[in-house]
Coordinates of C-alpha atoms and ligand atoms in Angstrom, one line a residue:
M1 CA 102.1 101.7 85.3
S2 CA 99.0 101.8 87.7
D3 CA 98.1 98.2 87.0
I4 CA 101.7 97.3 87.6
D5 CA 103.3 95.0 85.0
E6 CA 105.6 92.7 87.0
N7 CA 108.1 92.2 84.2
E8 CA 108.3 96.0 83.5
F9 CA 108.7 96.6 87.3
Q10 CA 111.5 94.0 87.7
Q11 CA 113.3 95.5 84.8
L12 CA 113.0 99.0 86.3
K13 CA 114.2 97.7 89.6
A14 CA 117.3 96.1 88.0
E15 CA 118.0 99.2 86.0
I16 CA 117.9 101.3 89.2
E17 CA 120.1 98.9 91.0
A18 CA 122.7 99.0 88.2
W19 CA 122.6 102.8 88.2
V20 CA 123.1 103.0 92.0
R21 CA 126.1 100.6 91.9
G22 CA 127.6 102.2 88.7
P23 CA 127.0 105.9 87.9
G24 CA 125.5 106.5 91.3
E25 CA 128.7 105.6 93.1
L26 CA 130.7 107.9 90.8
W27 CA 128.3 110.7 91.5
A28 CA 128.6 110.0 95.2
E29 CA 132.4 110.4 95.0
R30 CA 132.0 113.7 93.0
I31 CA 129.5 115.1 95.5
E32 CA 131.8 114.4 98.4
A33 CA 134.8 115.8 96.6
E34 CA 133.0 119.1 95.4
N35 CA 130.4 119.3 98.2
D36 CA 127.8 120.1 95.6
V37 CA 125.0 118.3 93.8
P38 CA 125.6 119.4 90.1
R39 CA 122.6 120.4 88.0
E40 CA 123.6 117.5 85.6
L41 CA 122.9 115.0 88.3
Y42 CA 119.4 116.4 88.9
E43 CA 118.8 116.3 85.1
E44 CA 120.1 112.8 84.9
L45 CA 117.7 111.6 87.6
R46 CA 114.9 113.5 86.0
D47 CA 115.6 112.2 82.5
R48 CA 115.7 108.6 83.8
G49 CA 112.3 109.1 85.3
Y50 CA 113.5 108.5 88.9
L51 CA 111.9 111.8 90.1
S52 CA 108.4 110.9 89.0
L53 CA 108.0 107.3 89.9
A54 CA 105.2 107.7 92.6
A55 CA 102.9 110.4 91.3
P56 CA 99.9 109.4 89.4
E57 CA 99.8 109.3 85.6
E58 CA 97.3 112.3 85.6
L59 CA 100.0 114.4 87.1
G60 CA 102.6 113.1 84.6
G61 CA 104.1 110.5 87.0
R62 CA 104.6 106.8 86.5
G63 CA 101.8 105.8 88.9
I64 CA 103.8 103.1 90.7
P65 CA 101.7 101.9 93.8
F66 CA 103.2 103.1 97.0
P67 CA 104.5 99.7 98.4
R68 CA 106.2 99.0 95.0
Y69 CA 107.6 102.6 95.0
L70 CA 109.2 101.8 98.4
E71 CA 111.0 98.8 96.9
L72 CA 112.6 101.3 94.4
L73 CA 113.4 103.9 97.1
E74 CA 115.0 101.1 99.2
I75 CA 117.6 100.6 96.4
V76 CA 118.1 104.4 95.8
S77 CA 118.7 104.8 99.5
R78 CA 121.9 102.6 99.3
S79 CA 123.3 105.5 97.3
H80 CA 124.5 108.9 98.4
A81 CA 122.1 110.6 100.9
S82 CA 121.7 113.7 98.5
I83 CA 120.7 111.4 95.7
R84 CA 118.2 109.7 98.0
M85 CA 117.0 113.1 99.1
L86 CA 116.3 114.3 95.5
V87 CA 114.4 111.1 94.7
H88 CA 112.4 111.1 98.0
V89 CA 111.5 114.8 97.9
N90 CA 110.5 114.9 94.2
N91 CA 108.5 111.8 94.5
G92 CA 106.7 113.1 97.6
T93 CA 106.0 116.9 97.6
W94 CA 103.2 116.5 95.1
R95 CA 101.3 114.6 97.8
A96 CA 101.1 117.7 100.0
M97 CA 100.2 120.1 97.2
E98 CA 97.8 118.1 94.9
P99 CA 94.7 117.8 97.2
F100 CA 94.7 121.6 97.7
A101 CA 95.8 122.8 94.3
N102 CA 93.4 124.6 91.9
A103 CA 93.5 124.2 88.2
E104 CA 96.4 126.7 87.7
Q105 CA 98.4 125.4 90.7
R106 CA 97.9 121.9 89.4
E107 CA 100.0 122.9 86.4
L108 CA 102.8 123.8 88.7
V109 CA 102.4 120.5 90.6
K110 CA 102.8 118.7 87.2
K111 CA 106.0 120.6 86.6
A112 CA 107.3 119.6 90.1
V113 CA 106.5 116.0 89.2
S114 CA 108.3 116.2 85.9
G115 CA 111.3 117.8 87.5
E116 CA 110.9 121.0 85.6
V117 CA 110.7 122.9 88.8
L118 CA 112.1 122.1 92.3
V119 CA 109.9 122.8 95.3
A120 CA 111.4 123.1 98.8
F121 CA 109.3 122.1 101.8
T122 CA 109.6 125.2 104.1
L123 CA 108.3 124.7 107.5
T124 CA 111.0 124.7 110.3
E125 CA 111.8 127.8 112.2
A126 CA 114.7 128.6 114.6
T127 CA 112.5 130.3 117.2
A128 CA 109.4 128.0 117.2
G129 CA 108.4 124.3 117.4
T130 CA 107.7 122.7 114.1
G131 CA 104.0 122.7 113.5
A132 CA 101.2 124.7 115.2
D133 CA 104.0 126.8 116.9
I134 CA 105.2 128.5 113.7
R135 CA 105.6 132.3 113.9
S136 CA 106.2 133.4 110.4
T137 CA 103.2 135.6 109.5
V138 CA 101.3 137.0 106.6
R139 CA 99.2 140.3 106.5
R140 CA 96.6 140.5 103.8
E141 CA 96.1 143.8 101.9
G142 CA 93.7 143.3 99.0
D143 CA 95.1 140.5 96.7
T144 CA 98.5 140.5 98.4
Y145 CA 100.0 138.9 101.5
Y146 CA 103.0 140.6 103.1
L147 CA 105.2 137.8 104.5
N148 CA 107.4 138.3 107.6
G149 CA 109.5 135.8 109.5
E150 CA 112.3 133.4 109.1
K151 CA 112.9 129.7 108.2
H152 CA 115.9 127.5 108.7
L153 CA 117.3 124.0 107.8
I154 CA 115.4 124.2 104.5
T155 CA 116.7 121.5 102.1
F156 CA 117.0 122.8 98.5
G157 CA 116.0 126.2 99.9
V158 CA 118.8 128.0 98.0
K159 CA 118.5 126.4 94.6
C160 CA 114.8 125.6 94.5
D161 CA 112.3 127.3 92.2
Y162 CA 109.5 127.6 94.8
W163 CA 109.3 127.4 98.6
L164 CA 106.2 125.6 99.8
L165 CA 106.1 127.8 102.8
F166 CA 103.9 127.7 105.9
A167 CA 103.0 130.8 107.8
R168 CA 100.0 132.1 109.8
L169 CA 97.8 135.1 109.5
E170 CA 98.9 137.8 111.8
G171 CA 97.2 137.6 115.2
T172 CA 96.4 133.9 115.0
S173 CA 97.7 131.0 117.1
G174 CA 97.9 127.3 117.1
K175 CA 96.4 125.5 114.0
D176 CA 94.1 128.3 113.2
G177 CA 95.0 130.9 110.6
T178 CA 97.8 128.9 109.1
V179 CA 98.5 129.2 105.4
A180 CA 100.5 127.3 102.7
L181 CA 102.0 129.4 100.0
L182 CA 103.8 128.5 96.8
V183 CA 106.4 131.4 97.0
P184 CA 108.7 131.8 94.0
N185 CA 112.4 131.9 94.8
S186 CA 112.9 134.7 92.3
G187 CA 114.5 137.6 94.1
L188 CA 111.2 138.9 95.7
P189 CA 111.5 142.2 97.6
G190 CA 112.4 141.7 101.3
A191 CA 113.4 138.0 100.7
E192 CA 116.9 137.1 101.9
V193 CA 118.4 133.6 101.1
I194 CA 121.4 132.5 103.1
D195 CA 123.3 129.5 102.0
D196 CA 123.6 127.3 105.1
S197 CA 124.9 124.1 103.6
Q198 CA 127.7 123.1 106.0
T199 CA 126.2 120.0 107.4
M200 CA 127.7 116.8 109.1
G201 CA 126.4 114.6 106.3
V202 CA 124.0 114.7 103.3
H203 CA 126.8 116.7 101.6
G204 CA 126.1 118.6 98.4
T205 CA 122.4 119.2 99.0
D206 CA 121.9 122.9 99.7
H207 CA 120.2 124.1 102.9
A208 CA 118.9 127.6 103.4
I209 CA 118.1 130.1 106.1
L210 CA 115.4 132.4 104.8
H211 CA 114.4 135.9 106.1
F212 CA 111.3 137.7 104.9
T213 CA 110.5 141.3 105.6
D214 CA 107.2 142.5 104.1
T215 CA 107.7 140.2 101.1
P216 CA 104.7 140.6 98.8
V217 CA 103.1 137.3 97.8
P218 CA 100.0 137.1 95.7
V219 CA 97.0 135.6 97.5
S220 CA 96.6 133.4 94.5
A221 CA 99.8 131.6 95.6
R222 CA 97.9 130.1 98.5
L223 CA 97.1 126.4 98.5
G224 CA 93.7 125.7 100.0
E225 CA 91.9 128.1 102.3
E226 CA 93.2 130.3 105.1
G227 CA 93.4 127.9 108.0
D228 CA 94.5 125.0 105.8
G229 CA 98.2 125.6 106.2
L230 CA 99.0 122.8 108.6
K231 CA 96.7 120.4 106.8
V232 CA 98.8 120.9 103.7
A233 CA 102.0 120.4 105.7
L234 CA 101.0 117.6 108.0
G235 CA 98.0 116.1 106.4
G236 CA 97.9 113.3 103.8
F237 CA 101.6 114.0 102.9
L238 CA 103.3 113.2 106.2
L239 CA 102.1 109.7 106.6
P240 CA 103.6 108.2 103.3
S241 CA 106.5 110.5 103.8
R242 CA 107.3 109.0 107.2
V243 CA 107.1 105.5 105.7
S244 CA 109.3 106.6 102.9
V245 CA 111.9 107.9 105.3
A246 CA 111.8 104.7 107.2
M247 CA 112.5 102.8 104.0
S248 CA 115.3 105.1 103.3
A249 CA 116.8 104.0 106.6
V250 CA 116.5 100.4 105.5
G251 CA 118.3 101.1 102.2
L252 CA 121.1 102.9 103.9
A253 CA 121.4 100.2 106.5
E254 CA 121.7 97.6 103.8
R255 CA 124.6 99.5 102.2
A256 CA 126.3 99.8 105.6
Q257 CA 125.9 96.0 106.1
E258 CA 127.2 95.3 102.6
L259 CA 130.3 97.4 103.3
A260 CA 130.8 95.6 106.7
I261 CA 130.5 92.1 105.1
E262 CA 133.0 93.1 102.3
Y263 CA 135.5 94.4 104.9
A264 CA 135.1 91.4 107.2
L265 CA 135.7 89.0 104.4
K266 CA 138.8 91.0 103.4
R267 CA 140.6 92.0 106.7
E268 CA 142.8 89.5 108.4
T269 CA 144.0 89.8 112.0
F270 CA 146.0 87.2 114.0
G271 CA 145.9 84.9 111.0
K272 CA 142.1 84.8 110.5
K273 CA 139.6 86.8 108.5
L274 CA 137.3 89.1 110.7
A275 CA 134.4 87.2 109.1
E276 CA 135.5 84.0 110.9
R277 CA 135.4 85.6 114.4
P278 CA 132.1 84.8 116.3
V279 CA 131.8 88.3 117.7
I280 CA 131.9 89.9 114.2
Q281 CA 129.5 87.2 112.9
T282 CA 127.2 88.2 115.8
Y283 CA 127.3 91.8 114.7
L284 CA 126.4 90.8 111.1
A285 CA 123.6 88.5 112.2
E286 CA 122.2 91.2 114.5
N287 CA 122.3 93.7 111.6
Y288 CA 120.6 91.3 109.3
A289 CA 117.8 90.7 111.8
D290 CA 117.4 94.4 112.7
I291 CA 117.1 95.3 109.0
A292 CA 114.6 92.5 108.2
A293 CA 112.4 93.4 111.1
A294 CA 112.3 97.1 110.2
R295 CA 111.6 96.3 106.6
A296 CA 108.6 94.1 107.5
L297 CA 107.1 96.7 109.6
I298 CA 107.5 99.3 106.9
F299 CA 105.5 97.2 104.4
E300 CA 102.8 96.7 107.0
A301 CA 102.6 100.4 107.5
A302 CA 102.5 100.9 103.7
R303 CA 99.7 98.4 103.3
A304 CA 97.7 100.0 106.1
Y305 CA 98.2 103.4 104.3
E306 CA 97.0 102.0 101.0
A307 CA 94.0 100.5 102.6
G308 CA 93.2 103.6 104.6
A309 CA 93.3 101.6 107.8
A310 CA 92.6 103.3 111.1
D311 CA 96.0 102.4 112.5
A312 CA 97.9 103.7 109.4
G313 CA 99.1 106.8 111.2
A314 CA 100.4 105.0 114.2
L315 CA 102.0 102.4 112.1
S316 CA 103.7 105.0 109.9
S317 CA 105.2 106.6 113.0
A318 CA 106.1 103.2 114.6
S319 CA 107.9 102.2 111.4
K320 CA 109.9 105.4 111.4
I321 CA 110.9 104.9 115.2
V322 CA 112.0 101.4 114.5
A323 CA 113.8 102.0 111.3
V324 CA 115.8 105.0 112.3
D325 CA 116.9 103.4 115.6
M326 CA 117.8 100.3 113.6
L327 CA 119.9 102.5 111.3
A328 CA 121.8 103.9 114.2
R329 CA 122.6 100.5 115.5
V330 CA 123.5 98.9 112.1
T331 CA 125.7 101.8 111.0
D332 CA 127.5 101.8 114.4
K333 CA 128.3 98.1 114.2
A334 CA 129.3 98.4 110.5
L335 CA 131.7 101.2 111.4
Q336 CA 133.0 99.1 114.3
I337 CA 133.8 96.2 112.0
H338 CA 135.9 98.5 109.9
G339 CA 138.1 99.4 112.9
G340 CA 139.9 102.7 112.8
Q341 CA 140.0 102.6 109.0
G342 CA 136.3 103.2 109.0
Y343 CA 136.7 106.7 110.6
W344 CA 138.7 107.9 107.6
A345 CA 136.8 109.7 104.8
R346 CA 138.4 107.5 102.1
N347 CA 136.2 104.6 103.2
P348 CA 132.5 104.8 102.1
I349 CA 131.3 103.6 105.6
E350 CA 132.4 107.0 107.0
R351 CA 130.0 108.9 104.7
V352 CA 127.2 106.3 105.3
Y353 CA 127.6 106.7 109.1
R354 CA 127.4 110.5 108.9
D355 CA 124.5 110.4 106.4
A356 CA 122.5 108.1 108.6
R357 CA 122.4 110.5 111.5
A358 CA 120.3 113.0 109.5
Q359 CA 117.5 110.6 109.2
R360 CA 116.6 110.9 112.9
F361 CA 115.4 114.5 112.2
E362 CA 113.6 114.1 108.9
E363 CA 109.8 114.1 108.9
G364 CA 109.6 114.4 112.7
T365 CA 112.0 113.2 115.3
N366 CA 111.4 110.0 117.2
E367 CA 110.5 112.0 120.3
I368 CA 107.6 113.5 118.3
Q369 CA 106.7 110.1 116.7
K370 CA 106.4 108.6 120.1
T371 CA 103.9 111.2 121.2
V372 CA 101.9 110.4 118.0
V373 CA 101.9 106.6 118.8
A374 CA 101.2 107.1 122.4
R375 CA 98.2 109.3 121.6
A376 CA 96.9 106.7 119.2
V377 CA 97.2 103.8 121.6
L378 CA 95.7 105.7 124.5
T379 CA 92.8 106.9 122.3
D380 CA 92.2 103.4 120.9
H381 CA 92.3 101.9 124.3
L382 CA 89.8 104.3 125.7
A383 CA 87.5 103.8 122.7
T384 CA 87.5 100.0 123.1
H385 CA 87.4 100.1 127.0
P386 CA 85.0 102.9 127.7
T387 CA 84.9 102.2 131.4
T388 CA 88.6 102.9 131.9
P389 CA 89.1 106.0 134.0
K390 CA 90.7 108.8 131.9
A391 CA 94.0 110.3 133.0
E392 CA 94.0 113.9 134.2
A393 CA 95.2 116.2 131.5
Ligands
FAD1 C1 119.4 117.3 107.1 C2 118.1 118.0 107.4 C3 117.3 118.5 106.5 C4 116.1 119.2 106.8 N1 115.3 119.6 105.8 C5 114.2 120.3 106.2 C6 113.3 120.9 105.1 O1 113.6 120.7 104.0 N2 112.3 121.6 105.5 C7 112.0 121.9 106.8 O2 111.0 122.5 107.0 N3 112.8 121.3 107.8 C8 113.9 120.6 107.5 N4 114.6 120.0 108.5 C9 114.3 120.3 109.9 C10 113.7 119.2 110.6 O3 112.4 118.9 110.2 C11 113.8 119.5 112.1 O4 115.2 119.5 112.5 C12 113.0 118.5 113.0 O5 111.7 118.5 112.7 C13 113.2 118.9 114.5 O6 112.9 120.2 114.7 P1 113.9 121.2 115.3 O7 115.3 121.0 114.6 O8 113.3 122.5 115.4 O9 114.2 120.6 116.8 P2 113.5 121.1 118.1 O10 112.0 121.3 117.9 O11 114.3 122.3 118.6 O12 113.7 119.9 119.1 C14 115.0 119.6 119.8 C15 114.9 118.3 120.5 O13 113.7 118.3 121.4 C16 112.8 117.3 121.0 N5 111.4 118.0 121.1 C17 111.0 119.1 120.6 N6 109.7 119.3 121.0 C18 109.3 118.3 121.7 C19 108.2 117.9 122.3 N7 107.0 118.6 122.2 N8 108.1 116.8 123.1 C20 109.2 116.0 123.2 N9 110.4 116.3 122.6 C21 110.5 117.4 121.8 C22 113.0 117.0 119.6 O14 112.6 115.7 119.2 C23 114.6 117.2 119.5 O15 115.2 116.0 119.9 C24 115.8 119.4 108.2 C25 116.7 118.9 109.2 C26 117.8 118.2 108.8 C27 118.7 117.7 109.9

């Protein structure tokens, strides 16, 4: 579908919308009731092709251009957060691996795209900052690395087939010496997997704490060279991923707004529907404007990414800042419109509100996004105004 056929695309969009409203809602109820994402759901998403929308045809994907993929992700994101997570992760992890994969590893990337194997992005650590601060280490002996350290908050870390894991060569610091490894989750010696899935929202998706003690990993499991680890983790992958998370916020906000509108049209107090009260109308109007503004910025960021524009990085972070803050406001007002009812788990807004909170951590918090944007605007200003005195470091 690289040269996108508009009719085919609109059909796909309608099909996804119908799935989200129909079977997707039933899955959402089951996930909440059982606190588990059943294997059949994963297989259904895979068989419907929803896990391989964005990857290029050479990798077995549908090759849908990024901004058009975002339109589909927007719809999926109105669904349960764990469904959105499966679609988002499977449609994105190939971006990190593909540029660094050799011929053999590319076969694994293809399996990840087709949904045959599930790969968990394994970066965050309890005792280090996310990025150049990581402390998990590898020691090389011949053709084997021995992995030591721990990871936590790892989505799909329990059930996945591989961890795309980031560590550093013993004795290195900062960006230097980082490595990206495709580590099989197959009972390797010294690897302990702890199920840590009791979260506020995004129920059903498993999360892991991982401990490694002298776990042997073949050197051939490394993506790229020694020193490329953070490039794999934070390079070309992160930018579209941030924009995708921003679009997920838009989709979820749309669902919150829809629930708020339905409730306001239904609930009557003091002889009038809530929807007739100016203060409630103001909330709905503010939500509408908030969502529309974030959506417009996301598409600007997506176009900048597609064009390889110089400001694509700053725009991707900016879109995430705006979208997740928007989501917090919209879900808060949507819950407020529901009154006390909304606080009860029997109402879908309760789940939407909880799920929304997680998006403020995904792909870098807003605090970190702001440092990225600030660096970009300061660097840009100094480049275009060379006589400006530089700040002391
Ligand atoms: C539902 C969920 C799923 C997740 N899935 C994964 C996953 O699959 N794989 C994975 O690797 N990680 C995952 N994470 C972890 C997530 O990426 C991190 O929570 C996030 O990057 C923040 O890192 P931290 O939790 O270590 O917070 P910390 O780094 O401890 O930060 C705490 C607070 O301080 C702020 N802060 C930290 N450093 C700075 C700084 N230098 N300047 C200013 N402010 C700062 C942060 O923004 C935050 O508000 C997941 C998290 C959640 C909530």
